[in-house]
PDB file of C-alpha atoms in Angstrom:
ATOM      1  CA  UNK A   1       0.000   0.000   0.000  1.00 73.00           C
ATOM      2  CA  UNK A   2       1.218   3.511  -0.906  1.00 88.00           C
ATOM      3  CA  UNK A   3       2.965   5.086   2.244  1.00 95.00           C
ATOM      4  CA  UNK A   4       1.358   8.367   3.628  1.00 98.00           C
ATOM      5  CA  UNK A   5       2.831  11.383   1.676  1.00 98.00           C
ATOM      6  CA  UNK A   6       3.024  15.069   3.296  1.00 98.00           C
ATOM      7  CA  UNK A   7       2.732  16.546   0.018  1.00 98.00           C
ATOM      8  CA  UNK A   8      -0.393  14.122  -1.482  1.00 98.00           C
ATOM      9  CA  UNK A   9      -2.156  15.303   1.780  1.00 98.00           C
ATOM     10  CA  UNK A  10      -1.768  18.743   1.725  1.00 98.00           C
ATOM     11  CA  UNK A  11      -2.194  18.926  -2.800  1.00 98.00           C
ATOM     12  CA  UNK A  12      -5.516  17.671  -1.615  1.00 98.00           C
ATOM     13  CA  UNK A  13      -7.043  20.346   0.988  1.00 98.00           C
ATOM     14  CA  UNK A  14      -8.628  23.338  -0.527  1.00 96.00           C
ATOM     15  CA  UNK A  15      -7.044  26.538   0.381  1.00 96.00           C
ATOM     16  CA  UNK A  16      -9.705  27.154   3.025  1.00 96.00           C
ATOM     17  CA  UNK A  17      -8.898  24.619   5.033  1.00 97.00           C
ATOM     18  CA  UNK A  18      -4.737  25.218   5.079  1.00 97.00           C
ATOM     19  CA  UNK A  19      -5.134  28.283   6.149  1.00 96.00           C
ATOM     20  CA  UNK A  20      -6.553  27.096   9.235  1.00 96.00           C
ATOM     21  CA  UNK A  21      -3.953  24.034   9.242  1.00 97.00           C
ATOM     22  CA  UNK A  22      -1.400  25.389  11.385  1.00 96.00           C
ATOM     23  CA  UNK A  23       0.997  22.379  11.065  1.00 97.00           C
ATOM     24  CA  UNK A  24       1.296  18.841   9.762  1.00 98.00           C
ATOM     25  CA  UNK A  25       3.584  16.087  10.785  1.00 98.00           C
ATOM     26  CA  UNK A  26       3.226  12.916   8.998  1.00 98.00           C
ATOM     27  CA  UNK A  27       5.507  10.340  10.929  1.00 97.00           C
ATOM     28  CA  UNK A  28       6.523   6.290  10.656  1.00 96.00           C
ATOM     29  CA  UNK A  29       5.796   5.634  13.916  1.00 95.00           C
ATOM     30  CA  UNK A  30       5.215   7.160  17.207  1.00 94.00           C
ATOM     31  CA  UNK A  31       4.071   6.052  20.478  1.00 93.00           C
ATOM     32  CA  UNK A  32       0.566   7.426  20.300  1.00 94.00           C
ATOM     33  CA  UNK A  33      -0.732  10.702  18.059  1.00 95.00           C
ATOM     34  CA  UNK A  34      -2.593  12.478  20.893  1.00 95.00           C
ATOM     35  CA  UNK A  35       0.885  12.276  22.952  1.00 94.00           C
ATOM     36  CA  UNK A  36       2.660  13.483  20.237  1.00 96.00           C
ATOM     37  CA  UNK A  37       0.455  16.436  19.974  1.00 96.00           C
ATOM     38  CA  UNK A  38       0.626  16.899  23.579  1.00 93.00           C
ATOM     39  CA  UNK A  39       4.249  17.535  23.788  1.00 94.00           C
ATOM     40  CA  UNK A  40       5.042  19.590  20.432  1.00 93.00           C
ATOM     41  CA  UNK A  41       1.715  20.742  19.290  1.00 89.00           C
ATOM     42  CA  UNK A  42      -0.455  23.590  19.516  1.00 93.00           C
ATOM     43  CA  UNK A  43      -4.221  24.251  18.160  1.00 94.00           C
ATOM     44  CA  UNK A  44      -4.391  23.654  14.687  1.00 96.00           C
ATOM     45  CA  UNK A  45      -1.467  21.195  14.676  1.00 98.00           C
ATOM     46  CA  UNK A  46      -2.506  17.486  12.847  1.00 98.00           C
ATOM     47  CA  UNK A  47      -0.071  14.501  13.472  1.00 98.00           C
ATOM     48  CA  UNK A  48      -0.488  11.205  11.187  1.00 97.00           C
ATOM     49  CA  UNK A  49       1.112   8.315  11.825  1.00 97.00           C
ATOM     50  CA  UNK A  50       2.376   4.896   9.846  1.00 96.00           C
ATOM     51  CA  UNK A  51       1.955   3.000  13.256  1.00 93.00           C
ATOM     52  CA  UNK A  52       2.061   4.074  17.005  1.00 91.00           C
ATOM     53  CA  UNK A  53       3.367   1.609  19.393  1.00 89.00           C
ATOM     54  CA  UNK A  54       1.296   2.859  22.158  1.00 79.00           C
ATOM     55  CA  UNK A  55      -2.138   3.691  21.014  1.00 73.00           C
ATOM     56  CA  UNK A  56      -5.067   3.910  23.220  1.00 68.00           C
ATOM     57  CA  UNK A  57      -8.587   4.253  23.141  1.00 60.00           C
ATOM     58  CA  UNK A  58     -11.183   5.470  25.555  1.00 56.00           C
ATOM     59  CA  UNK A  59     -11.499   4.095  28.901  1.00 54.00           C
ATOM     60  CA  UNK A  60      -7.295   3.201  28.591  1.00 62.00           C
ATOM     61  CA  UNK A  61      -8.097   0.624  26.426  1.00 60.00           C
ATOM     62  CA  UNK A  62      -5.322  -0.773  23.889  1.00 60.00           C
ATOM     63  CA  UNK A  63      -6.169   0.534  19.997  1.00 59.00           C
ATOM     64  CA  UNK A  64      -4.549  -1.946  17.744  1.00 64.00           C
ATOM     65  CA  UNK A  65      -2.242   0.353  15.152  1.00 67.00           C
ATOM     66  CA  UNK A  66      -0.188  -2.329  12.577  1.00 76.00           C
ATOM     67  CA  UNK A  67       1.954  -0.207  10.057  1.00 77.00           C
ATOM     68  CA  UNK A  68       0.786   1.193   7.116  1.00 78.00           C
ATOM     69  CA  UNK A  69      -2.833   0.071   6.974  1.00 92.00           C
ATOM     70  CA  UNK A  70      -5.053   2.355   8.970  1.00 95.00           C
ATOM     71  CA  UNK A  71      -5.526   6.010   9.733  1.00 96.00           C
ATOM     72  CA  UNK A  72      -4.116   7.320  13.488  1.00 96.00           C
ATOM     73  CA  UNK A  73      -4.580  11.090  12.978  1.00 97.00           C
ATOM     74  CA  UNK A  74      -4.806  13.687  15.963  1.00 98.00           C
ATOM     75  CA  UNK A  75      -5.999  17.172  15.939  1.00 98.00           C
ATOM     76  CA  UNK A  76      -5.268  20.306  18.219  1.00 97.00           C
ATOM     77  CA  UNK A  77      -8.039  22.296  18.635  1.00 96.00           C
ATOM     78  CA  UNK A  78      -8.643  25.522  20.845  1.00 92.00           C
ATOM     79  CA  UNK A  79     -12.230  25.771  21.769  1.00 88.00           C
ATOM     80  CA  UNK A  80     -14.189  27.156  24.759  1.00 79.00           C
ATOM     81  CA  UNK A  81     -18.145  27.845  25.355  1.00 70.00           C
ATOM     82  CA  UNK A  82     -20.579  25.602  26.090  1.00 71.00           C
ATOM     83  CA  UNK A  83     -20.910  23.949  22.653  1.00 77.00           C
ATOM     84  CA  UNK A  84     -17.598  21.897  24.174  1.00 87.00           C
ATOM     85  CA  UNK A  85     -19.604  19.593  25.229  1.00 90.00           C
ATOM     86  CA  UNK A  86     -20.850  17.991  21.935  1.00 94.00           C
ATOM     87  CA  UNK A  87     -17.271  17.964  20.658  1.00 95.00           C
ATOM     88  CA  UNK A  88     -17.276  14.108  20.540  1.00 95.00           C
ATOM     89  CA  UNK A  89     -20.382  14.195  19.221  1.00 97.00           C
ATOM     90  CA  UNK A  90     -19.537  16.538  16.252  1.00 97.00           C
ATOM     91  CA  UNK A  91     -16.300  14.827  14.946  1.00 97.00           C
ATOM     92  CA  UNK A  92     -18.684  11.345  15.247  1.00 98.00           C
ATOM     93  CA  UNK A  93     -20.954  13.223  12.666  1.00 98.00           C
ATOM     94  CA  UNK A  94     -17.825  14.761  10.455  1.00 98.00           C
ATOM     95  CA  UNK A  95     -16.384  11.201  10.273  1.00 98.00           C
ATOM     96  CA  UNK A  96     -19.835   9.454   9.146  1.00 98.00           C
ATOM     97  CA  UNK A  97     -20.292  11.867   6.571  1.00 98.00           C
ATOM     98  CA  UNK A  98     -16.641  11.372   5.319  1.00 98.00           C
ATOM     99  CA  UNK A  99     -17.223   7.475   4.950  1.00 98.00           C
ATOM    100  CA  UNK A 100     -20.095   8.719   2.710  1.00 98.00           C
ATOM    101  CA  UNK A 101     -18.767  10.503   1.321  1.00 98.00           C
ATOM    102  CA  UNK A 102     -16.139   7.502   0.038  1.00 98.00           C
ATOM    103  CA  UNK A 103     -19.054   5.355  -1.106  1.00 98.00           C
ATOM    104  CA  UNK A 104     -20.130   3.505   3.440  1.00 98.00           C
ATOM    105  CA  UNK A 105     -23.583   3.165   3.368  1.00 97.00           C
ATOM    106  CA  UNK A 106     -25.250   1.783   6.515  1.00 97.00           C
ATOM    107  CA  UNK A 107     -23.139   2.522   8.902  1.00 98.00           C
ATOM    108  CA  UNK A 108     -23.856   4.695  11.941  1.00 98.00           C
ATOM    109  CA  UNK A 109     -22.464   6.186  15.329  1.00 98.00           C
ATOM    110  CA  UNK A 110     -22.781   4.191  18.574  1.00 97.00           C
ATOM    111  CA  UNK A 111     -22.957   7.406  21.886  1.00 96.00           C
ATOM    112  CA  UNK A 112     -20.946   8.784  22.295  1.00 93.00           C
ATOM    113  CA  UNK A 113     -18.371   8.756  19.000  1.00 89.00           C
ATOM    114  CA  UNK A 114     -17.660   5.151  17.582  1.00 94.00           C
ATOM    115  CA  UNK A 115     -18.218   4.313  13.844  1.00 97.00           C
ATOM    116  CA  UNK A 116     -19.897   0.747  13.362  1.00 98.00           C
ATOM    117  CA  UNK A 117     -21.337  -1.103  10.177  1.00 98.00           C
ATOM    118  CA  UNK A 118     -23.341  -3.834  10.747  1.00 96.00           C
ATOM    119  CA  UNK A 119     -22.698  -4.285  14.362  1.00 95.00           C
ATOM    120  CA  UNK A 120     -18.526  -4.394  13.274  1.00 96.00           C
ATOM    121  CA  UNK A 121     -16.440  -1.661  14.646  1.00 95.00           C
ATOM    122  CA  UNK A 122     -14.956   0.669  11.816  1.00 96.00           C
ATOM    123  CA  UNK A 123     -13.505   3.199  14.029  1.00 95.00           C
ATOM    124  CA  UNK A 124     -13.168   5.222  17.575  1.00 93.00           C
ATOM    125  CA  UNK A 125     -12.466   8.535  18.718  1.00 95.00           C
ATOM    126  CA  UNK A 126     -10.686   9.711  22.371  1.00 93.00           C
ATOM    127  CA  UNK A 127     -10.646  13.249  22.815  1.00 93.00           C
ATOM    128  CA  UNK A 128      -8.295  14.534  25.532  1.00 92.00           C
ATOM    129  CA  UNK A 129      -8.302  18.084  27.201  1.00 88.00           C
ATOM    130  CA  UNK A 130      -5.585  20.691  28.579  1.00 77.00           C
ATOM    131  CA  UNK A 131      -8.428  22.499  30.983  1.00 69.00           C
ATOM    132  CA  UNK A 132      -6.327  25.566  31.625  1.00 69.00           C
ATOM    133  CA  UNK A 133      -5.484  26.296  27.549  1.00 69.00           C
ATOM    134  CA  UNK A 134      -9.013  25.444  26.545  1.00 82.00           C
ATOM    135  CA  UNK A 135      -6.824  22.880  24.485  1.00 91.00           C
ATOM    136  CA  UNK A 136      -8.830  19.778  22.976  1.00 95.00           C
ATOM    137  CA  UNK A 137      -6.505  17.163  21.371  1.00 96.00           C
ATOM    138  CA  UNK A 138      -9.215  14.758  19.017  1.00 97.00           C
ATOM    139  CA  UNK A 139      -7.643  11.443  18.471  1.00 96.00           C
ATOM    140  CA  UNK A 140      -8.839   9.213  15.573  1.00 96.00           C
ATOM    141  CA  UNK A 141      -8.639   5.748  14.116  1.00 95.00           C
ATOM    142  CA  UNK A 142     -10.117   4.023  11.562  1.00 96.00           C
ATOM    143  CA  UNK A 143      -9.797   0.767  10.508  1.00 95.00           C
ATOM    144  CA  UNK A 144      -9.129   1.395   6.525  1.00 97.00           C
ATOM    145  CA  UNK A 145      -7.143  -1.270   5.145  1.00 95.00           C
ATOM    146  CA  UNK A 146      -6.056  -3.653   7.980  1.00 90.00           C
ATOM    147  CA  UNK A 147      -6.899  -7.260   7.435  1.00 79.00           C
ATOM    148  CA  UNK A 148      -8.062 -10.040   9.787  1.00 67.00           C
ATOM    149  CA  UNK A 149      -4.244 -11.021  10.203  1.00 60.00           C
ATOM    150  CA  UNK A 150      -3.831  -8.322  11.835  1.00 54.00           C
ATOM    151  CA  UNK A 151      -6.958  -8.592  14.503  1.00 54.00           C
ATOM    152  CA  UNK A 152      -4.791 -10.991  16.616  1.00 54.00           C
ATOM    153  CA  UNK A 153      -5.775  -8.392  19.672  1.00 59.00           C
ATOM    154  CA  UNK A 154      -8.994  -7.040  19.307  1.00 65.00           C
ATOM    155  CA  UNK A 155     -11.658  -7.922  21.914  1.00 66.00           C
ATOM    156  CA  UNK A 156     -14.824  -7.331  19.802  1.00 77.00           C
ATOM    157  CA  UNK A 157     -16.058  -7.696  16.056  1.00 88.00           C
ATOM    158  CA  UNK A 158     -14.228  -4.459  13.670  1.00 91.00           C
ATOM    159  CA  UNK A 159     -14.328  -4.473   9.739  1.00 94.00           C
ATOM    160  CA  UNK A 160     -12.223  -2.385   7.808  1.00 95.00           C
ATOM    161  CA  UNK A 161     -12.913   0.076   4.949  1.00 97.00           C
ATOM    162  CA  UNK A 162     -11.304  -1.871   2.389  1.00 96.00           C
ATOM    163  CA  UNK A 163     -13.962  -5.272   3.314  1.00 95.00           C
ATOM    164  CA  UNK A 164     -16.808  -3.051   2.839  1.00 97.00           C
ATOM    165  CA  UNK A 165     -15.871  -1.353  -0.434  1.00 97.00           C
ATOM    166  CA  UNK A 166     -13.799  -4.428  -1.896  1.00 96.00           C
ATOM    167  CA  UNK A 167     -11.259  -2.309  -2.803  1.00 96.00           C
ATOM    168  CA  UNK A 168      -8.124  -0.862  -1.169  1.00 96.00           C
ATOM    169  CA  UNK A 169      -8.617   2.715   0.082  1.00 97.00           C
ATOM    170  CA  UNK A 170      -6.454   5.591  -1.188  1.00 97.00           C
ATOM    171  CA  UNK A 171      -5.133   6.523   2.873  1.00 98.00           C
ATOM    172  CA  UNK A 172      -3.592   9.917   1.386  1.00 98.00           C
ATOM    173  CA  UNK A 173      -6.888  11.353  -0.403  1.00 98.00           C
ATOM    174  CA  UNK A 174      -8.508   9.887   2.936  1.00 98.00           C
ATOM    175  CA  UNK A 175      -6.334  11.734   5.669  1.00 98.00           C
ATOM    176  CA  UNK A 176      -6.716  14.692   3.265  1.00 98.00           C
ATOM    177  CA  UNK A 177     -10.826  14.392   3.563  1.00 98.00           C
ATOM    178  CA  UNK A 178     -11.248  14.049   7.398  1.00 98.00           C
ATOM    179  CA  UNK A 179      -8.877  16.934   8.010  1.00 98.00           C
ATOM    180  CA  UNK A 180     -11.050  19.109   5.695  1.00 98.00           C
ATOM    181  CA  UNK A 181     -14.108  17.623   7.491  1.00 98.00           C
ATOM    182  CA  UNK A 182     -12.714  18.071  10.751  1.00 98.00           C
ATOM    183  CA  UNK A 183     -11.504  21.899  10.163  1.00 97.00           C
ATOM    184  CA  UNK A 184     -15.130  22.339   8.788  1.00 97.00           C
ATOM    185  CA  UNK A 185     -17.053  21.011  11.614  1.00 96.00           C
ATOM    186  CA  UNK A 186     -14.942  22.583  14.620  1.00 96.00           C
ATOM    187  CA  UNK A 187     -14.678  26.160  12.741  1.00 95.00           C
ATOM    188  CA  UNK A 188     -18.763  26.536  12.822  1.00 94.00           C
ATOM    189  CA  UNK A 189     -19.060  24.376  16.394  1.00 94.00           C
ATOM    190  CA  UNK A 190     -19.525  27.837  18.416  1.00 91.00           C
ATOM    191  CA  UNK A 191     -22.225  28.821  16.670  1.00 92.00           C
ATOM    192  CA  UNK A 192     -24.071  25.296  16.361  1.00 92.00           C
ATOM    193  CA  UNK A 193     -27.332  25.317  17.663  1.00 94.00           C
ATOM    194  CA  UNK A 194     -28.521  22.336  19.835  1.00 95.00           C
ATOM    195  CA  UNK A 195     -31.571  21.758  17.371  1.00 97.00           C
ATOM    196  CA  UNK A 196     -29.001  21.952  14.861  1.00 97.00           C
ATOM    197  CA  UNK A 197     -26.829  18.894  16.556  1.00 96.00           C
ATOM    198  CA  UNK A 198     -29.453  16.686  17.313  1.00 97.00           C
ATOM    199  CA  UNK A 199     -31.330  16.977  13.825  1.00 97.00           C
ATOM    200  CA  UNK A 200     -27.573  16.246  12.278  1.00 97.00           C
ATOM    201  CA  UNK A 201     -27.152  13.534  15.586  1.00 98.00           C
ATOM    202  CA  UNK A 202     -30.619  11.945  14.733  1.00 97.00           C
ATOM    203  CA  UNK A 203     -29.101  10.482  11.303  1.00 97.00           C
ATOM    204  CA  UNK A 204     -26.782   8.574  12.573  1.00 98.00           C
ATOM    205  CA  UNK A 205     -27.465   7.551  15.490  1.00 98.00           C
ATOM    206  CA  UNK A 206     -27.398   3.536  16.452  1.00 98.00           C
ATOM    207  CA  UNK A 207     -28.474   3.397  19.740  1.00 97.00           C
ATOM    208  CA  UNK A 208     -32.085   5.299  19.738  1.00 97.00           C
ATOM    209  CA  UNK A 209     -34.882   2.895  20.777  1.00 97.00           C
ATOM    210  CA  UNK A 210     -32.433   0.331  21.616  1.00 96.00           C
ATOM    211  CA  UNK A 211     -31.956  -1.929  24.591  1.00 97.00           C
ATOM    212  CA  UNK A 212     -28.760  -1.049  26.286  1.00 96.00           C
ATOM    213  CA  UNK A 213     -26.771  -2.085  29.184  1.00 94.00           C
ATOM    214  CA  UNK A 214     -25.040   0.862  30.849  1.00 93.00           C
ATOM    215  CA  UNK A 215     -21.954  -0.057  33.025  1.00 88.00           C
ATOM    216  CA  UNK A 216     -21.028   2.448  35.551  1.00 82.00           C
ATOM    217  CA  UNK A 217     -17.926   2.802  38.141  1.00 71.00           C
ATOM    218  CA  UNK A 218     -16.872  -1.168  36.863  1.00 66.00           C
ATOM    219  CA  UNK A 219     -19.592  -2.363  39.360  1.00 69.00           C
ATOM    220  CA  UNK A 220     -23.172  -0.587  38.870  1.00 80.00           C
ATOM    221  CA  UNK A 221     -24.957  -2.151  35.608  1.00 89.00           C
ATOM    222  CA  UNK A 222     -27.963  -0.549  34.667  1.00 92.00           C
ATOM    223  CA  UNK A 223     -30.664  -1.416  31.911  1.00 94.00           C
ATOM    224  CA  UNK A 224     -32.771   0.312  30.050  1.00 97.00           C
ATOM    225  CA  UNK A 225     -33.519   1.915  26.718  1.00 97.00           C
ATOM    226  CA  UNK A 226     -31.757   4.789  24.932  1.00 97.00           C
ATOM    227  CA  UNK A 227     -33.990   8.001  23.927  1.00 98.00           C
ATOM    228  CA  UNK A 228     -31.318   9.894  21.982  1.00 97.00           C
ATOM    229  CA  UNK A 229     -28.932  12.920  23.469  1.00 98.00           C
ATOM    230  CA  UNK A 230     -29.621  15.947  25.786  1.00 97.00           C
ATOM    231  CA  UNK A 231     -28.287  19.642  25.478  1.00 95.00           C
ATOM    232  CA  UNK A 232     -25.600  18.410  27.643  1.00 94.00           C
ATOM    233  CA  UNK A 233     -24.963  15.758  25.146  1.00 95.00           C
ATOM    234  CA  UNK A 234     -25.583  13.015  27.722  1.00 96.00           C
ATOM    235  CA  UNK A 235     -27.312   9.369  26.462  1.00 97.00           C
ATOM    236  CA  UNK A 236     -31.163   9.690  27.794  1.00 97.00           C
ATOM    237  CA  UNK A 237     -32.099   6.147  29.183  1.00 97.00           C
ATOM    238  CA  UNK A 238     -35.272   5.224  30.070  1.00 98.00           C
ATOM    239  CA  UNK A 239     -35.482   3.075  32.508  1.00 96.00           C
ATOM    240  CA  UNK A 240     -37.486  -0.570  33.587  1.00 92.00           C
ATOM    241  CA  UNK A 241     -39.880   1.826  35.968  1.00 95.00           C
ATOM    242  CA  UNK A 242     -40.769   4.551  33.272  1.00 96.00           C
ATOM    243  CA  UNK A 243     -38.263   6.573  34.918  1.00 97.00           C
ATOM    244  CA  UNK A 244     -35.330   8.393  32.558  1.00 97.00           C
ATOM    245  CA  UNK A 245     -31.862   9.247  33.728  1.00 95.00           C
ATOM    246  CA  UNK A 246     -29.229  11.049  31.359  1.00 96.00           C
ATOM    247  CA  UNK A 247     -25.432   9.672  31.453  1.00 94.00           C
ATOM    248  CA  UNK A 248     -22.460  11.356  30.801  1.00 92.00           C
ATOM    249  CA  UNK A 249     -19.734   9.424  28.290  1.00 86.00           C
ATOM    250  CA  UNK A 250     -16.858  10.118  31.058  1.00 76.00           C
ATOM    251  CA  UNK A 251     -18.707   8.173  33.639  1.00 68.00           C
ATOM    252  CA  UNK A 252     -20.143   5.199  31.826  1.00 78.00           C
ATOM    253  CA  UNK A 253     -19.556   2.950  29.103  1.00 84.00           C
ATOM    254  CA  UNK A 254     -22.697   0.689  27.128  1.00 88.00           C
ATOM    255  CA  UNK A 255     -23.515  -2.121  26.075  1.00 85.00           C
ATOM    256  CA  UNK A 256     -26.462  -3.154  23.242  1.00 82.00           C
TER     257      UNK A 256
END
């Protein structure tokens, strides 16, 4: 597969969105994109990677990251206001309209950000913040051209790009797409309107009217069904006595 190119990347963005591209750093390897960013990079600062040795997921779970077959991109992003709070949910909704955009049809966002096709993982954001810089650093991966050789340790069903399309994906023209998507979606975030998120949320959305199994502090499991997103961007759960209770995504993490 062709390697990641600097120059393919950035011949692809429109002018628009390298003007607000402060910095990229494509790089072989690296322990993990988000700590790269958090040592040399400031907002508007991307970081791709070939492979990171380290990478991680939400919750300090392991993300699997062979060489040269996926995307591992992180973003730098200054942001404050309340409209913060629906970052995760935002780049969820940038991300399923790039794999649209490249042809993914019926695939959706499980609350709070990961990308699923048929009940098989496809990718996963964790979004780290600096509280005192109003610093956000968005990490991404996507499964793009990895094969089932490679699955050797990951815990849960995960399809790649490539096994939905039946082709290999072009990880250059890619990289190039979600940056302009990202850019896009976190340059208009202050003045997004909750109505606005949730119509945009509503599309994708995998868990609405579903049974799920929330599992809070490791020892509290809780049942009931999901009712879509608040202004707060918190999972609404109804629960088995008619009552409803909203859950933050730092607190909990669900099962369906």
């Amino acid at each position: 597969m062709p390697a990641l190119d600097y120059n393919q990347i950035i011949a692809a963005l429109d002018k628009s969105v390298i003007d607000k591209l402060k910095h990229l750093e494509v790089l072989a390897e690296v322990s993990s994109t988000n700590t790269w960013l958090s040592q040399y990079g400031d907002c508007g600062y991307v970081c791709l990677a070939e492979q990171q040795t380290a990478g991680r997921g939400r919750g300090n779970n392991i993300w699997v990251s062979p060489s040269a077959s996926n995307i591992y991109l992180s973003l730098t992003w200054c942001l404050d206001g309340t409209q913060s709070q629906w970052l995760g949910l935002e780049i969820g909704i940038a991300l399923a309209q790039v794999l649209s955009e490249i042809g993914i049809t019926g695939h959706g966002i499980k609350w709070p950000n990961d990308l699923y096709w048929q009940g098989q993982k496809i990718g996963g954001i964790l979004i780290e913040r600096n509280y005192q810089s109003h610093r956000f650093i968005i990490g991404i991966g996507i499964n793009v051209n990895m094969s089932k050789i490679e699955d050797t340790a990951i815990n849960q069903p995960w399809i790649s790009l490539r096994q939905i399309l039946g082709a290999p994906i072009d990880r250059n023209k890619l990289a190039a797409l979600i940056i302009s998507h990202l850019i896009k979606c976190l340059s208009i975030l202050p003045t997004r309107t909750f109505n606005e998120l949730q119509k945009n949320w509503s599309q994708w959305d995998l868990l609405i009217g579903k049974s799920v199994i929330i599992h809070q502090h490791k020892l509290n499991k809780i049942k009931g069904v999901a009712k879509g997103i608040d202004p707060q961007g918190r999972l609404i759960v109804t629960l088995a006595d008619g009552s409803q209770k909203n859950f933050s995504s730092a607190d909990i993490s669900v099962r369906w």
